[in-house]
Amino acid sequence: MNKKVDVIVIGAGVVGGAIAYYLTKKGKSVIILDQDEAASGASGGNNGQISIIDREPGIELDWAKESMKLYKEYEEIDEFETDLELTGGISLFYNEDEIRIGREVIKKYNEIGYHCEILIGEDIKKQEPYINTEIVKGAAYCKEEGKLNPFSITLGFIDNAVEKGSKLFNKTKVLDFKVKDNLIQEVITNKGSFYAEKVVVATGAWTRDLMSKLDLDYKIFYGRGSLMVTNPVEACIKGPIVPGCFTIGTLYEGDWNLLGLTQHKNGTITIGQDTRSFNDYNKGISYEGTVHLAKLFSEHFPELINLDIIRVWSAITPHVADSLPIYGFSGKYHNLFVAAGLKGAFTIAPAAGKMAADMILEDTYDHRVEEYSPARFEKGEKYEN
Amino acid sequence: MINIELLVIGGGPAGLSAGIAAGKCGVKTIVVDENPLPGGQLFKQIHKFFGSKEHKAGTRGYKIGEQLLNEVDQDGVEVYLNTRVWGIFDNNIVGILKDGKTQKVKAQKIILATGASENAIAFKGSTLPGIMTAGAAQTFINVHRVLPGKKILMIGTGNVGLITSYQLMQAGAEVVGVVEASQNVGGYDVHANKLRRAGIPIYLGHTVIEAKGDIEVDGAIIAPVDEKFKVDKSKSFLIDCDTICFAVGLTPRIELAQMVNAPIIYMSTLGGYLPIHDNRLKITEDIFIAGDISGVEEASTAMEEGSLAGVAVAMELGKLDKNKGVKEIEEIYKRLAKLRSGQFGSKRASAKEEIIKKQMEMKGGFK
């Protein structure tokens, strides 16, 4: 029988990794379980961007600010590379309406000290010289945005936790839970049972499925994003580029013009797009998504069309029904902590993970995360999808 | 969108044989190949094949290629040339690039016969013009009838290195030496002895440490290596040459298998990472493999594997009586056993068995 530990963290992505990292730092014994392996889901399948202006001012931006400091710390105390670079980032607009809404949106960020501006036409080329301004009419620039290395960070958290005595179990799928007196007693997996004082669920898009085993119905859905990566090339794209509709909230279902990309430290460019295929479990790659993505990229960057695409993949990302993270202790199971649906998790995971570790160990409680409580989905009514 | 019963990806010996076997049973088949000519490496192979008669021994490679093309034609199999497969997606949708346009093919079954690519090694100057793989040199002389250089240094004494050296010599080049890091010749003695008789030096226990030249190769520095492959630079010397060829092994082209999330295994005797397959060369519910993608062997084994996969597909599609099919597969395995015997072959045979065993151990069968 496996020895009882202080905390079981389910999900070896960046959020689970950060939580495990801080719990281990505080001297707790931790077991990390993953149905596949570390960074094999959305944490290893994204563009690695720091996104600011798609977040509401509040705890998320506080987390973001603190996280940038923490990333520096990880590097300084030589724990792991983050490749963090605050290059500034742009959100793309395609018409006057979007630009107008964009102007309104960035005002609130300027008011709280962020350096944002709307770039029009040729000015966009100051940030991204290769972008086609015949298509892209404007962009919201934010100086505090940038890029990082998602693999290095996720594995950095987990390797550090493991080095300090935590254990990672790959290919370990949670099949069920044993519950007594509103406490999770046992986590049953395909590799046997695990026991802990507390259980953390950081399973991203898979959270709804997993929680159904506890008769909970968290309203968290999946979206499948197609991504591709090029051969390494000389630096030609400065910062992260994201679809403006994320920033200004004009995203329509079935919208296809969603191009996001980042050029990484090693020269490769990852090009991604949310195909808006909700509730799609399939981890396969869609023909239409791939063709459309290549087309979008070549329209936006006509001078870069001869890049070689060396790999294509899909990433399943979570979407919470009310667009807020699910973060905090369950109201129903007293030793269950949930951290899922944290949008653009790499921007906030270090601080959110650190706070989660504090909350889990009952050192602190932060009222700013009250509205993220999982209890909002535990009132009993089932969500009709 | 093109609808088809079987799509074979790769028109080399394995792919063509798969097309023939399936086509004979009435399976509607398309074979696609990215090259302007089908036949894979066969059309570069002007030497006679070894083995027994049933494996076309005594026939030259390009002749075998012509025979396969004839048969494909007779069986009503369509061959799309200059056609690149760029991805396999959900529901057996295959993206192909043909005539500069991407289009979809929906296939009930797919056979991957994508072959292998040649390995290269890195040393100072190894990207200079004049350095190429043995396969490239073979294409120069046997397909385009052009000499790649006048003084050639070959690296590697597997059969590819030995045969290509001999053919380069026949084509009129001077082969100044064959370098081999290990203490033994890798390929058949028959081929090595032909070179020895022609007076070509074989430097066993040596490696190239540098290619000389400003704008193109004009020499190579070689040095002895010990049994642990440690280089002794103090005994290095210069060989005058204008071309250096790599014949340092092949790596299976498994990208498409990876794209459909087929489980992968590492087998050094078979060239590296390979998709795990069952005894009918099946890697997922609808996808099969044949030839070098399932482990680097020879054209003769590739043809047998192609037939095997073709027969297996015909059975699954109900175009071939089960008993008859099983019998045919048994026969193919008997012939494969002959090809996989002897000093080199038996190692491959046990590696193949290991893969099949691994597949049987996998829980849940195919996706």
XYZ file of N, CA and C in Angstrom, chain B residues 193-286:
282
model
N 34.888 -7.688 -50.693
C 35.988 -8.307 -51.436
C 36.130 -7.756 -52.848
N 34.989 -7.398 -53.439
C 35.048 -6.787 -54.780
C 35.881 -5.505 -54.727
N 35.685 -4.722 -53.666
C 36.436 -3.475 -53.512
C 37.910 -3.788 -53.271
N 38.154 -4.789 -52.426
C 39.541 -5.130 -52.094
C 40.285 -5.574 -53.349
N 39.600 -6.393 -54.154
C 40.241 -6.859 -55.386
C 40.578 -5.698 -56.317
N 39.740 -4.652 -56.253
C 39.996 -3.484 -57.111
C 41.056 -2.564 -56.504
N 41.566 -2.954 -55.351
C 42.646 -2.184 -54.739
C 42.188 -0.967 -53.959
N 40.890 -0.931 -53.593
C 40.393 0.212 -52.820
C 40.674 -0.046 -51.336
N 41.385 0.854 -50.672
C 41.676 0.615 -49.254
C 40.435 0.771 -48.369
N 40.276 -0.158 -47.428
C 39.202 -0.035 -46.439
C 39.879 0.252 -45.102
N 39.628 1.447 -44.571
C 40.256 1.859 -43.313
C 39.370 1.458 -42.145
N 39.560 0.259 -41.616
C 38.773 -0.170 -40.455
C 39.295 0.554 -39.217
N 38.403 0.791 -38.253
C 38.807 1.489 -37.031
C 39.264 2.917 -37.287
N 38.658 3.571 -38.283
C 39.000 4.962 -38.588
C 37.735 5.785 -38.751
N 37.889 7.094 -38.569
C 36.752 7.976 -38.825
C 37.264 9.283 -39.441
N 36.356 9.996 -40.108
C 36.719 11.305 -40.658
C 36.543 12.334 -39.549
N 37.584 13.123 -39.284
C 37.421 14.154 -38.243
C 37.297 15.556 -38.835
N 37.661 15.709 -40.086
C 37.535 17.039 -40.683
C 37.518 16.940 -42.202
N 36.691 17.786 -42.813
C 36.734 17.923 -44.270
C 37.487 19.215 -44.566
N 38.447 19.145 -45.450
C 39.252 20.320 -45.812
C 38.660 20.990 -47.042
N 38.922 22.276 -47.172
C 38.470 22.982 -48.365
C 37.869 24.324 -48.018
N 38.040 25.312 -48.915
C 37.500 26.639 -48.655
C 36.087 26.782 -49.184
N 35.910 26.471 -50.467
C 34.561 26.595 -51.020
C 33.956 25.230 -51.322
N 34.804 24.213 -51.452
C 34.284 22.850 -51.596
C 35.340 21.889 -51.066
N 34.953 20.631 -50.942
C 35.862 19.662 -50.348
C 37.097 19.471 -51.220
N 38.304 19.553 -50.597
C 39.487 19.131 -51.350
C 40.343 18.154 -50.549
N 39.799 17.622 -49.489
C 40.528 16.609 -48.732
C 39.782 16.248 -47.462
N 40.200 15.136 -46.847
C 39.581 14.715 -45.592
C 40.677 14.272 -44.641
N 40.531 14.657 -43.370
C 41.489 14.185 -42.372
C 40.846 13.022 -41.641
N 41.512 11.890 -41.654
C 40.940 10.747 -40.956
C 41.895 10.319 -39.840
N 41.330 9.707 -38.824
C 42.119 9.326 -37.655
C 41.623 7.987 -37.128
N 42.519 7.221 -36.505
C 42.081 5.945 -35.946
C 41.185 6.135 -34.710
N 40.277 5.196 -34.507
C 39.449 5.183 -33.292
C 39.631 3.815 -32.639
N 39.594 3.799 -31.305
C 39.740 2.506 -30.628
C 38.379 1.822 -30.509
N 38.353 0.704 -29.792
C 37.113 -0.063 -29.739
C 35.992 0.660 -29.002
N 36.387 1.651 -28.188
C 35.342 2.452 -27.520
C 35.058 3.732 -28.322
N 35.465 3.745 -29.568
C 35.252 4.866 -30.488
C 35.927 6.158 -30.031
N 37.028 6.029 -29.293
C 37.790 7.206 -28.902
C 38.786 7.510 -30.020
N 38.810 8.786 -30.463
C 39.638 9.175 -31.597
C 41.069 9.475 -31.144
N 42.049 8.979 -31.880
C 43.449 9.297 -31.600
C 43.942 10.290 -32.653
N 43.839 11.586 -32.300
C 44.147 12.631 -33.290
C 45.631 12.672 -33.654
N 46.470 12.133 -32.765
C 47.914 12.198 -33.032
C 48.295 11.358 -34.254
N 47.458 10.406 -34.594
C 47.776 9.557 -35.757
C 46.914 9.898 -36.967
N 46.401 11.122 -37.004
C 45.527 11.485 -38.126
C 46.347 11.737 -39.391
N 45.710 11.562 -40.536
C 46.380 11.841 -41.806
C 45.384 12.356 -42.836
N 45.909 12.966 -43.884
C 45.078 13.612 -44.905
C 44.881 12.677 -46.099
N 43.653 12.606 -46.560
C 43.377 11.871 -47.801
C 42.892 12.878 -48.829
N 43.457 12.817 -50.007
C 43.099 13.724 -51.082
C 41.775 13.255 -51.703
N 40.747 14.086 -51.669
C 39.460 13.695 -52.273
C 38.661 14.958 -52.585
N 37.679 14.854 -53.479
C 36.811 16.005 -53.752
C 35.351 15.729 -53.377
N 35.101 14.507 -52.922
C 33.726 14.147 -52.545
C 33.789 13.223 -51.323
N 32.914 13.465 -50.373
C 32.801 12.561 -49.224
C 31.354 12.087 -49.162
N 31.173 10.751 -49.105
C 29.806 10.213 -49.050
C 29.543 9.583 -47.687
N 28.348 9.804 -47.184
C 27.912 9.163 -45.939
C 27.098 7.918 -46.254
N 27.520 6.798 -45.730
C 26.671 5.599 -45.779
C 26.623 5.079 -44.348
N 26.020 5.885 -43.486
C 26.095 5.608 -42.050
C 24.725 5.268 -41.473
N 24.003 4.463 -42.214
C 22.744 3.968 -41.669
C 21.537 4.776 -42.098
N 20.383 4.216 -41.790
C 19.110 4.805 -42.200
C 18.192 4.910 -40.994
N 17.309 5.892 -41.058
C 16.343 6.083 -39.973
C 14.925 5.985 -40.541
N 14.087 5.137 -39.969
C 12.712 5.007 -40.475
C 11.970 6.338 -40.447
N 11.167 6.582 -41.482
C 10.375 7.829 -41.565
C 9.025 7.599 -40.888
N 8.955 7.918 -39.623
C 7.761 7.556 -38.854
C 6.836 8.736 -38.548
N 7.099 9.897 -39.183
C 6.334 11.098 -38.809
C 4.819 10.886 -38.897
N 4.368 10.242 -39.980
C 2.910 10.091 -40.138
C 2.343 9.154 -39.081
N 3.139 8.144 -38.699
C 2.681 7.235 -37.634
C 2.586 7.986 -36.318
N 3.533 8.894 -36.100
C 3.482 9.697 -34.881
C 2.270 10.617 -34.889
N 1.949 11.097 -36.077
C 0.832 12.031 -36.185
C -0.495 11.373 -35.812
N -0.601 10.052 -36.016
C -1.838 9.365 -35.623
C -1.688 8.748 -34.235
N -0.663 9.206 -33.511
C -0.446 8.770 -32.127
C -0.246 7.263 -31.974
N 0.366 6.634 -32.973
C 0.690 5.210 -32.831
C 1.786 5.067 -31.774
N 1.713 4.041 -30.931
C 2.782 3.839 -29.946
C 4.109 3.553 -30.651
N 5.177 4.076 -30.095
C 6.499 4.001 -30.728
C 7.450 3.221 -29.820
N 8.383 2.506 -30.436
C 9.375 1.745 -29.666
C 10.759 2.023 -30.261
N 11.809 1.911 -29.445
C 13.165 2.103 -29.972
C 13.836 0.757 -30.187
N 14.300 0.497 -31.404
C 14.966 -0.762 -31.738
C 16.233 -0.438 -32.522
N 17.380 -0.511 -31.872
C 18.605 -0.078 -32.553
C 18.922 -0.963 -33.760
N 18.648 -2.266 -33.676
C 18.945 -3.146 -34.818
C 18.109 -2.825 -36.037
N 16.981 -2.116 -35.836
C 16.088 -1.838 -36.969
C 16.108 -0.357 -37.361
N 17.065 0.383 -36.825
C 17.247 1.757 -37.297
C 16.754 2.844 -36.380
N 16.161 2.511 -35.223
C 15.764 3.563 -34.287
C 14.319 3.454 -33.854
N 13.632 4.590 -33.846
C 12.243 4.626 -33.369
C 11.296 4.082 -34.439
N 10.410 3.191 -34.020
C 9.485 2.541 -34.945
C 8.088 2.492 -34.344
N 7.056 2.480 -35.210
C 5.706 2.267 -34.687
C 5.572 0.794 -34.261
N 4.903 0.577 -33.154
C 4.661 -0.800 -32.704
C 3.541 -1.402 -33.557
N 3.814 -2.574 -34.132
C 2.800 -3.188 -35.007
C 2.515 -4.614 -34.572
N 1.387 -5.142 -35.040
C 1.071 -6.536 -34.726
C 1.594 -7.431 -35.846
N 1.240 -8.715 -35.822
C 1.828 -9.627 -36.820
C 1.223 -9.458 -38.213
N 0.284 -8.493 -38.336
C -0.187 -8.148 -39.687
C 0.201 -6.720 -40.043
N 1.178 -6.200 -39.326
C 1.750 -4.874 -39.594
C 0.766 -3.734 -39.360
N -0.166 -3.995 -38.463
C -1.187 -2.996 -38.166
C -0.710 -2.137 -36.995
N -0.873 -0.802 -37.105
C -0.435 0.060 -36.000
C -1.584 0.794 -35.315
N -2.667 1.040 -36.042
C -3.887 1.563 -35.403
C -5.049 0.837 -36.088
N -6.263 1.161 -35.677
C -7.424 0.433 -36.188
C -7.431 0.317 -37.716
N -7.084 1.398 -38.418
C -7.166 1.363 -39.882
C -5.836 1.571 -40.591
